[in-house]
Coordinates of C-alpha atoms in Angstrom, one line a residue:
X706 CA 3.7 31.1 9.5
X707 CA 1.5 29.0 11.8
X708 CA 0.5 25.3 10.9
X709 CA -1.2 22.0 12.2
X710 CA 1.5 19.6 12.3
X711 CA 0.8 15.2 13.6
X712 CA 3.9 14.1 15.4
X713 CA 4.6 11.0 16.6
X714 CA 3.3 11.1 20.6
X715 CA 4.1 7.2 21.6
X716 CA 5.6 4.3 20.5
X717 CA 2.8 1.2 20.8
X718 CA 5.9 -1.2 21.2
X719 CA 7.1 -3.7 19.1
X720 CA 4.5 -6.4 20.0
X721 CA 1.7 -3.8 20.7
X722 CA -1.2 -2.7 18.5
X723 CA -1.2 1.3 17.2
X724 CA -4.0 3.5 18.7
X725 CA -4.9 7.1 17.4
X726 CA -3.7 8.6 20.4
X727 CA 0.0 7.3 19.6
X728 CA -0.3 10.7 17.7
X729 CA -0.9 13.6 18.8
X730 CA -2.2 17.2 16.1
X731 CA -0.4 20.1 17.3
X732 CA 0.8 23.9 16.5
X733 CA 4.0 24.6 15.0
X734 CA 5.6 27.5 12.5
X735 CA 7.7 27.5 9.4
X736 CA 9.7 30.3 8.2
X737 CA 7.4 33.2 6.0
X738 CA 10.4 32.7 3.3
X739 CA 11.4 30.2 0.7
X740 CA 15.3 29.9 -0.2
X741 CA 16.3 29.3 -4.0
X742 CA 15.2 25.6 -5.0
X743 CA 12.6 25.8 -2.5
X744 CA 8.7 25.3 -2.6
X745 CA 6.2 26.3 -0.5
X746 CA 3.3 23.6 -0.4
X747 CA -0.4 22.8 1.0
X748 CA -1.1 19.6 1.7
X749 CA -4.1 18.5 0.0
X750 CA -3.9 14.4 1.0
X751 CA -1.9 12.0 3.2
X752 CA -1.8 8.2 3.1
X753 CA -2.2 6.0 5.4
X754 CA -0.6 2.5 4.6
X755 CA 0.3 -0.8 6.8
X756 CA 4.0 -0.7 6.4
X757 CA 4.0 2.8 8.7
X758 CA 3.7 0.6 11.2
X759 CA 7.4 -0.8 11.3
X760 CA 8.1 3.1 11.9
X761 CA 6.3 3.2 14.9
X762 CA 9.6 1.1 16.1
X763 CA 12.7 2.3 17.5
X764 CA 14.2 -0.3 14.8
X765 CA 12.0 -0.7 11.5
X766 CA 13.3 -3.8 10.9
X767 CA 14.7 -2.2 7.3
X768 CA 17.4 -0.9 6.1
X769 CA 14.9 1.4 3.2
X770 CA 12.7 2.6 6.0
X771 CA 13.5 5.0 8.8
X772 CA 11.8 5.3 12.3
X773 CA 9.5 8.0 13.1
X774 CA 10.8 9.8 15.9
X775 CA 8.8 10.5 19.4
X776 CA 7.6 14.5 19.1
X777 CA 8.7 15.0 15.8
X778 CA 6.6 15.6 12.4
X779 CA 5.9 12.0 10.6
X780 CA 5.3 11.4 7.1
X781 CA 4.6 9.4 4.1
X782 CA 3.1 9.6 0.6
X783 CA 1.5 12.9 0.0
X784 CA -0.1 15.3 -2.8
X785 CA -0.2 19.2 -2.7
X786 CA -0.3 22.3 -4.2
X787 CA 2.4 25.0 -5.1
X788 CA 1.8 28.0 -3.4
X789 CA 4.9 29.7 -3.8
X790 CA 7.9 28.6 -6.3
X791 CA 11.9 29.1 -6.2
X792 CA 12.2 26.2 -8.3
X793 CA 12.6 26.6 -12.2
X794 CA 10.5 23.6 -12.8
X795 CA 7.3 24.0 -10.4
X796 CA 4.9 27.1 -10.7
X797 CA 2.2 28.4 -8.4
X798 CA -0.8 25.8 -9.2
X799 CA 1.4 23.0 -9.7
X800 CA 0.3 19.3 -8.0
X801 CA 3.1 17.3 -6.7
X802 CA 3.5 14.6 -4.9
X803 CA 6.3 13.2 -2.7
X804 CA 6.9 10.0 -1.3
X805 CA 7.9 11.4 2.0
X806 CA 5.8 14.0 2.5
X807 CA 5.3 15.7 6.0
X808 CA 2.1 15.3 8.2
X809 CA 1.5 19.0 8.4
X810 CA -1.2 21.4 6.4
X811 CA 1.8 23.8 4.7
X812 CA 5.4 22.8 4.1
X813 CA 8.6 24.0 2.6
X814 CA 10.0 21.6 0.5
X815 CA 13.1 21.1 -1.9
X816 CA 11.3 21.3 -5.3
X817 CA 14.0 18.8 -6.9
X818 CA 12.8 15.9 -4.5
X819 CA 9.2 16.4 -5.9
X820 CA 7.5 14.8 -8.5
X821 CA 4.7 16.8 -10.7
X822 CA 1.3 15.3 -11.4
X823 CA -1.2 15.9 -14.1
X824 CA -4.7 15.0 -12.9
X825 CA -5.8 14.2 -16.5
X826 CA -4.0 10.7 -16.5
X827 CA -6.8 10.0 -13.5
X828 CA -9.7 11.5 -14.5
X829 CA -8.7 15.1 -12.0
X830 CA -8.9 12.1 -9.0
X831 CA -5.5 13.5 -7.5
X832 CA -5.8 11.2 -4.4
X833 CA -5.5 8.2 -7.2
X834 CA -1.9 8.9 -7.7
X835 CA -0.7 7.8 -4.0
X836 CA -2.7 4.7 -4.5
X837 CA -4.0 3.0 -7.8
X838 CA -1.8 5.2 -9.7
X839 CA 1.0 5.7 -7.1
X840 CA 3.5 3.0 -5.4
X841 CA 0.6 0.7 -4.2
X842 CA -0.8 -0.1 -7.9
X843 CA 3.2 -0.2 -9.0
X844 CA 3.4 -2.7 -6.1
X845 CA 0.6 -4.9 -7.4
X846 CA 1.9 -4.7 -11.6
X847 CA 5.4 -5.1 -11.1
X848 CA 4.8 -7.5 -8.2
X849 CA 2.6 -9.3 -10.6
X850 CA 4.7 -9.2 -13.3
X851 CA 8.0 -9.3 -11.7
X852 CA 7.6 -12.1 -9.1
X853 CA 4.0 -13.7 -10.1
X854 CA 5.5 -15.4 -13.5
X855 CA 1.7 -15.3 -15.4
X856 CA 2.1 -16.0 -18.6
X857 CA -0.7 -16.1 -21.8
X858 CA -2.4 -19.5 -22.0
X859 CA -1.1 -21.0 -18.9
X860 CA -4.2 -21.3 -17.5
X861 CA -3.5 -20.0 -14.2
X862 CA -5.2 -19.6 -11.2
X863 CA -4.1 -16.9 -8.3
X864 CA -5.3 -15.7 -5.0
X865 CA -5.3 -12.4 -3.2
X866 CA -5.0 -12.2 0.7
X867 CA -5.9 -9.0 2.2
X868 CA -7.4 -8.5 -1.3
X869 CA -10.0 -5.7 0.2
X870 CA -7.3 -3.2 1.5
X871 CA -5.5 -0.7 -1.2
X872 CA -3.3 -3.1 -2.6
X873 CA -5.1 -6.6 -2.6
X874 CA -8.0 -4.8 -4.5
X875 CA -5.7 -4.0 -7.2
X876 CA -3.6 -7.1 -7.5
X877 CA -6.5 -9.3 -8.2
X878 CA -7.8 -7.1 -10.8
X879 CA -4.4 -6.7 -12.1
X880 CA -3.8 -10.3 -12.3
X881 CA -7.2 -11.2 -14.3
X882 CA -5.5 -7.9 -16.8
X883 CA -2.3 -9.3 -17.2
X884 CA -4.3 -12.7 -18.2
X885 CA -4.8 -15.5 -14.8
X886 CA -7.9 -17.6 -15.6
X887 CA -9.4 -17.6 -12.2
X888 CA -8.8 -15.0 -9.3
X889 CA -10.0 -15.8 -6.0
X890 CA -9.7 -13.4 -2.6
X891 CA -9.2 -13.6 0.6
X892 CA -11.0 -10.8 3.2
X893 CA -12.7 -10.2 6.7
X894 CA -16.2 -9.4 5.6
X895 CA -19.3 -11.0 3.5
X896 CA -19.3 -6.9 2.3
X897 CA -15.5 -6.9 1.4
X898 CA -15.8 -10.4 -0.4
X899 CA -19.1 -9.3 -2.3
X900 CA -17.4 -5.9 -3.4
X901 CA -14.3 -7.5 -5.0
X902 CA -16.4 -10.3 -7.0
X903 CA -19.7 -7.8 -7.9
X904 CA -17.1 -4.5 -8.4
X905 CA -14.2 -5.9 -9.5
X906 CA -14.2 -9.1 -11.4
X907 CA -12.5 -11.1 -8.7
X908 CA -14.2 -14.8 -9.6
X909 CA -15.1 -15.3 -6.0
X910 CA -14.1 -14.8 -2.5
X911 CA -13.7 -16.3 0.8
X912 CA -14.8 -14.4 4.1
X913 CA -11.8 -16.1 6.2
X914 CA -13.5 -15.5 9.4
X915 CA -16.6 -17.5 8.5
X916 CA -16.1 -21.6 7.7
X917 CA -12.8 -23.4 7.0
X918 CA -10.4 -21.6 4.6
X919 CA -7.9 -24.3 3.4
X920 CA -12.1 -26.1 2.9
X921 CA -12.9 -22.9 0.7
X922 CA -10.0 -23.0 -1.1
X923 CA -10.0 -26.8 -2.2
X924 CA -13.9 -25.9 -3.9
X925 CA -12.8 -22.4 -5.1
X926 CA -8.9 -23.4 -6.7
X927 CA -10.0 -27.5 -8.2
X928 CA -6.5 -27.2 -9.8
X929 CA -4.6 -25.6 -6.9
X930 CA -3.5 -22.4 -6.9
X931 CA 0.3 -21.0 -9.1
X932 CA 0.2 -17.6 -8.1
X933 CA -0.3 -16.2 -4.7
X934 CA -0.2 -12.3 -3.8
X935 CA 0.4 -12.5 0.0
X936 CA -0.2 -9.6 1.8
X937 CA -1.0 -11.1 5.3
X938 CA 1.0 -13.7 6.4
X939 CA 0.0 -16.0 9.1
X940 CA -2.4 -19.1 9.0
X941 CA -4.4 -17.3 6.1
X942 CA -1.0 -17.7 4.3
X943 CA -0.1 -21.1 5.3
X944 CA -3.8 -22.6 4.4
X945 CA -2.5 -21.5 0.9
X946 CA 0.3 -22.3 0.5
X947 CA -0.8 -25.8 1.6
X948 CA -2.4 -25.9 -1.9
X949 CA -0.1 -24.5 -4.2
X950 CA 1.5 -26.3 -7.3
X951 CA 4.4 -27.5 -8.4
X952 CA 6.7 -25.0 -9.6
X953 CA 4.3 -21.7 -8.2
X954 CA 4.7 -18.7 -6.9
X955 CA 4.0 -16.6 -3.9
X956 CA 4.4 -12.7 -4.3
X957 CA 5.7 -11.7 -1.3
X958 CA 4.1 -8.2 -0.8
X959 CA 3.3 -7.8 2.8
X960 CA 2.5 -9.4 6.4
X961 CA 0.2 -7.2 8.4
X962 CA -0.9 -10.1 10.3
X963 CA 2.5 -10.2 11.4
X964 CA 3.4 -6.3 11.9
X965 CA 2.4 -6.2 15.5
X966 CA 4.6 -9.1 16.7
X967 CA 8.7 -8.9 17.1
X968 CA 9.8 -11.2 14.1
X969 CA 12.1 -10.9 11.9
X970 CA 10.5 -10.2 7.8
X971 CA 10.0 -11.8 5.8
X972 CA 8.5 -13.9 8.8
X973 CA 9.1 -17.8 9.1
X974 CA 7.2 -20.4 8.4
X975 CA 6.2 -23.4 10.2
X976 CA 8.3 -26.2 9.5
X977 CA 5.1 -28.2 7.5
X978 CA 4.0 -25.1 5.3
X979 CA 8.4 -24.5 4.8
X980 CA 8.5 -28.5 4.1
X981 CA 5.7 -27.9 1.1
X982 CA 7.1 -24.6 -0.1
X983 CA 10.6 -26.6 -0.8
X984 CA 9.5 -29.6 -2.0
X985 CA 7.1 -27.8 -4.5
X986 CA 10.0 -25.9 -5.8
X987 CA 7.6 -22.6 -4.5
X988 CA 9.0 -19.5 -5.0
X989 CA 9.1 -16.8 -2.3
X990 CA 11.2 -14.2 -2.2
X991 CA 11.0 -10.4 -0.7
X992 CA 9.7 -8.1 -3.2
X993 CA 10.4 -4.4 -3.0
X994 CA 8.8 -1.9 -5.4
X995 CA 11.7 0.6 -5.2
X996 CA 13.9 -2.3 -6.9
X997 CA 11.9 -1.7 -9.8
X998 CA 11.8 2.5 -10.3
X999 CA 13.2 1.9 -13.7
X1000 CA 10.2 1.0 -14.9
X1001 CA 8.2 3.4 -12.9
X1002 CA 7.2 6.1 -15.7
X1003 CA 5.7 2.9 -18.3
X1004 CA 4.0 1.2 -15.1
X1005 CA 2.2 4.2 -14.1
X1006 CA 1.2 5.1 -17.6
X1007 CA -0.4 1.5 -18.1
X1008 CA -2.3 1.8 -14.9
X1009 CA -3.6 5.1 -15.6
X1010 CA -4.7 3.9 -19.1
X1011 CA -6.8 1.2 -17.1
X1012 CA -8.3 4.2 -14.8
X1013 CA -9.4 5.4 -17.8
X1014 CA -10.9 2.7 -19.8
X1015 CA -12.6 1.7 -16.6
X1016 CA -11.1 -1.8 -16.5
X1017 CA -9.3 -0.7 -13.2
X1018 CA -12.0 -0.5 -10.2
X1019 CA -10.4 1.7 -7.8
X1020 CA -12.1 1.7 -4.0
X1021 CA -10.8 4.6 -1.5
X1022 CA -11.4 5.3 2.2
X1023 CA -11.2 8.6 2.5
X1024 CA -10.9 10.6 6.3
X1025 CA -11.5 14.2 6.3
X1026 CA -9.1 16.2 8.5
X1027 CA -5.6 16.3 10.0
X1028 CA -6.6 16.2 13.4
X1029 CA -8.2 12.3 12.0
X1030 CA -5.0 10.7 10.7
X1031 CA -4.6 8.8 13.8
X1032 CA -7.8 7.8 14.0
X1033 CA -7.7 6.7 10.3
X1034 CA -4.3 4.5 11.0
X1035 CA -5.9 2.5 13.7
X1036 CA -8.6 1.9 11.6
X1037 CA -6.5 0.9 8.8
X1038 CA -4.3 -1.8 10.6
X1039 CA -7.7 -3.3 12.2
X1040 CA -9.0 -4.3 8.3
X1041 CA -11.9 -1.5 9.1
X1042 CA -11.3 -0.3 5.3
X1043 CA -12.0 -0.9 2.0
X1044 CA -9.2 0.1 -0.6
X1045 CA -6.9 2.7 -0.1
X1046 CA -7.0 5.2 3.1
X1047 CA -6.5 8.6 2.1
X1048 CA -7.0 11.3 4.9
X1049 CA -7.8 14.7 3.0
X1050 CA -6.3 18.1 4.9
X1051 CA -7.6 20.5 2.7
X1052 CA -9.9 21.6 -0.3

């Protein structure tokens, strides 16, 4: 059988910034049989998310994640649809989904490393479960509730960076949910910052490439700030930190601002932002989601039971095509979206 396949055509180096043509669509075949235990899928979406880029490296920098290698098929989180089953638990019809799903428009598959869907728990929105219902809104609860230590009556106030992309859009809404008095963000456009507040209950939000952010902050957090979801890094990162409490918390989810440069993760601070975290007493440790796949099945339940009562806004960019994925992951890592970016393959 004949499909459309995005391999990996170049490697942007570890200090250089991704371009769509470090991928390249091409022709390939897979075998017109399936073995016993076997699926045959179409790929109905990929996504596209910031820490692909450490697998543009020879060296990911991680002992979870594994490079992409040059002319061979990449992949990531994807959904399909069963067309042909040896598997006694998945039928013809069936969505599933698959954490490392393969860039390509059919696949054959082991059915025991996929997971079935039902697209009632999001409204029939399948695309939902590989973001506000998939790892990146279990990155933002458990994040939340694992590292972000927000407790009833505490009175606390946190702040989002990168709280436009796929997982700072959830995370603020998630922290107001799970009870923060005040929720500020941090993004790169007077349209990103007036989504989160008008859309999604985010009590206000600073445009960091306009005016003085540590400024900002000091007017928008009075009483500092004791929870901060960081998913950028850099001198958004340290402006914060610089006015974070006693005793807080930073929830250390990403560092895109950092993903194009050869350091080590999490990255350093400078010695005056690291001489305020340890005098504060501020946590700020690594947090992986896949540490927490225990409480996976509950977590996904309680975010789609949001989705439904509409108190989880969810925002997707969505890219039509295979031959755009590229395209769509340059985009992605230059902050040109809002929420998650999905590429769809087909109908």
């Amino acid at each position: 059988m004949i499909i459309q396949r995005v391999v990996l055509n170049s490697r942007p180096g570890k200090n250089g910034v991704p371009v769509a043509e470090n991928f390249r669509l091409e022709q390939s075949t897979i075998a017109d049989t399936i073995q016993v235990g076997q699926v045959r899928v179409r790929t109905l979406y990929l996504s596209v998310d910031p820490y692909m880029r450490c697998r543009m490296n020879e060296d990911t920098g991680s002992d979870y994640l594994l490079p992409w290698q040059l002319s061979e098929v990449a992949d990531g989180g994807g959904i399909g649809v069963v067309e042909e089953s040896k598997h006694d638990n998945l039928a013809k019809g069936d969505f599933v989904t698959s954490f490392n799903w393969p860039w390509q428009t059919v696949a054959i598959l082991d059915g025991s490393l996929l997971q079935k869907l039902v697209p009632q728990l999001v409204n029939g929105r399948l695309s939902y479960f590989l973001g506000a219902a998939g790892i990146t809104g279990l990155t933002a609860l458990l994040g939340i509730r694992e590292k972000g230590h927000v407790a009833v009556g505490a009175n606390q106030t946190m702040v989002v960076s990168g709280a436009a992309g796929a997982c700072g859009s959830l995370a603020g809404q998630v922290g107001r949910l799970e009870v923060c008095s005040r929720v500020v963000g941090v993004a790169g456009t007077d349209e990103k910052c007036s989504i989160l507040v008008r859309e999604m209950g985010f009590d206000a939000a600073i445009n960091y490439k306009k005016g003085n952010v540590a400024e900002q902050l000091r007017e928008l957090c009075p009483g500092g700030v004791d929870v901060y979801f960081d998913n950028v890094g850099g001198d958004i990162s340290d402006a914060v930190i610089s006015q974070m409490n006693q005793n807080s918390h930073i929830i250390l989810c990403g560092q895109i601002s950092q993903y194009n440069k050869d350091v080590p993760y999490p990255p350093p601070l400078p010695p005056d932002i690291e001489k305020i975290q340890k005098e504060r007493n501020i946590t700020r440790e690594r947090f992986l989601v896949l540490n927490y796949m225990d409480k996976q099945e509950a977590s996904v339940l309680q975010l789609c039971q949001w989705i439904q009562e509409g108190k989880l806004k969810v925002r997707e960019t969505v890219v039509e095509g295979l031959a755009n994925i590229g395209a769509a992951f340059q985009s992605m890592m230059n902050g040109g979206n809002i929420g998650k970016q999905i590429v769809s393959v087909s109908k």
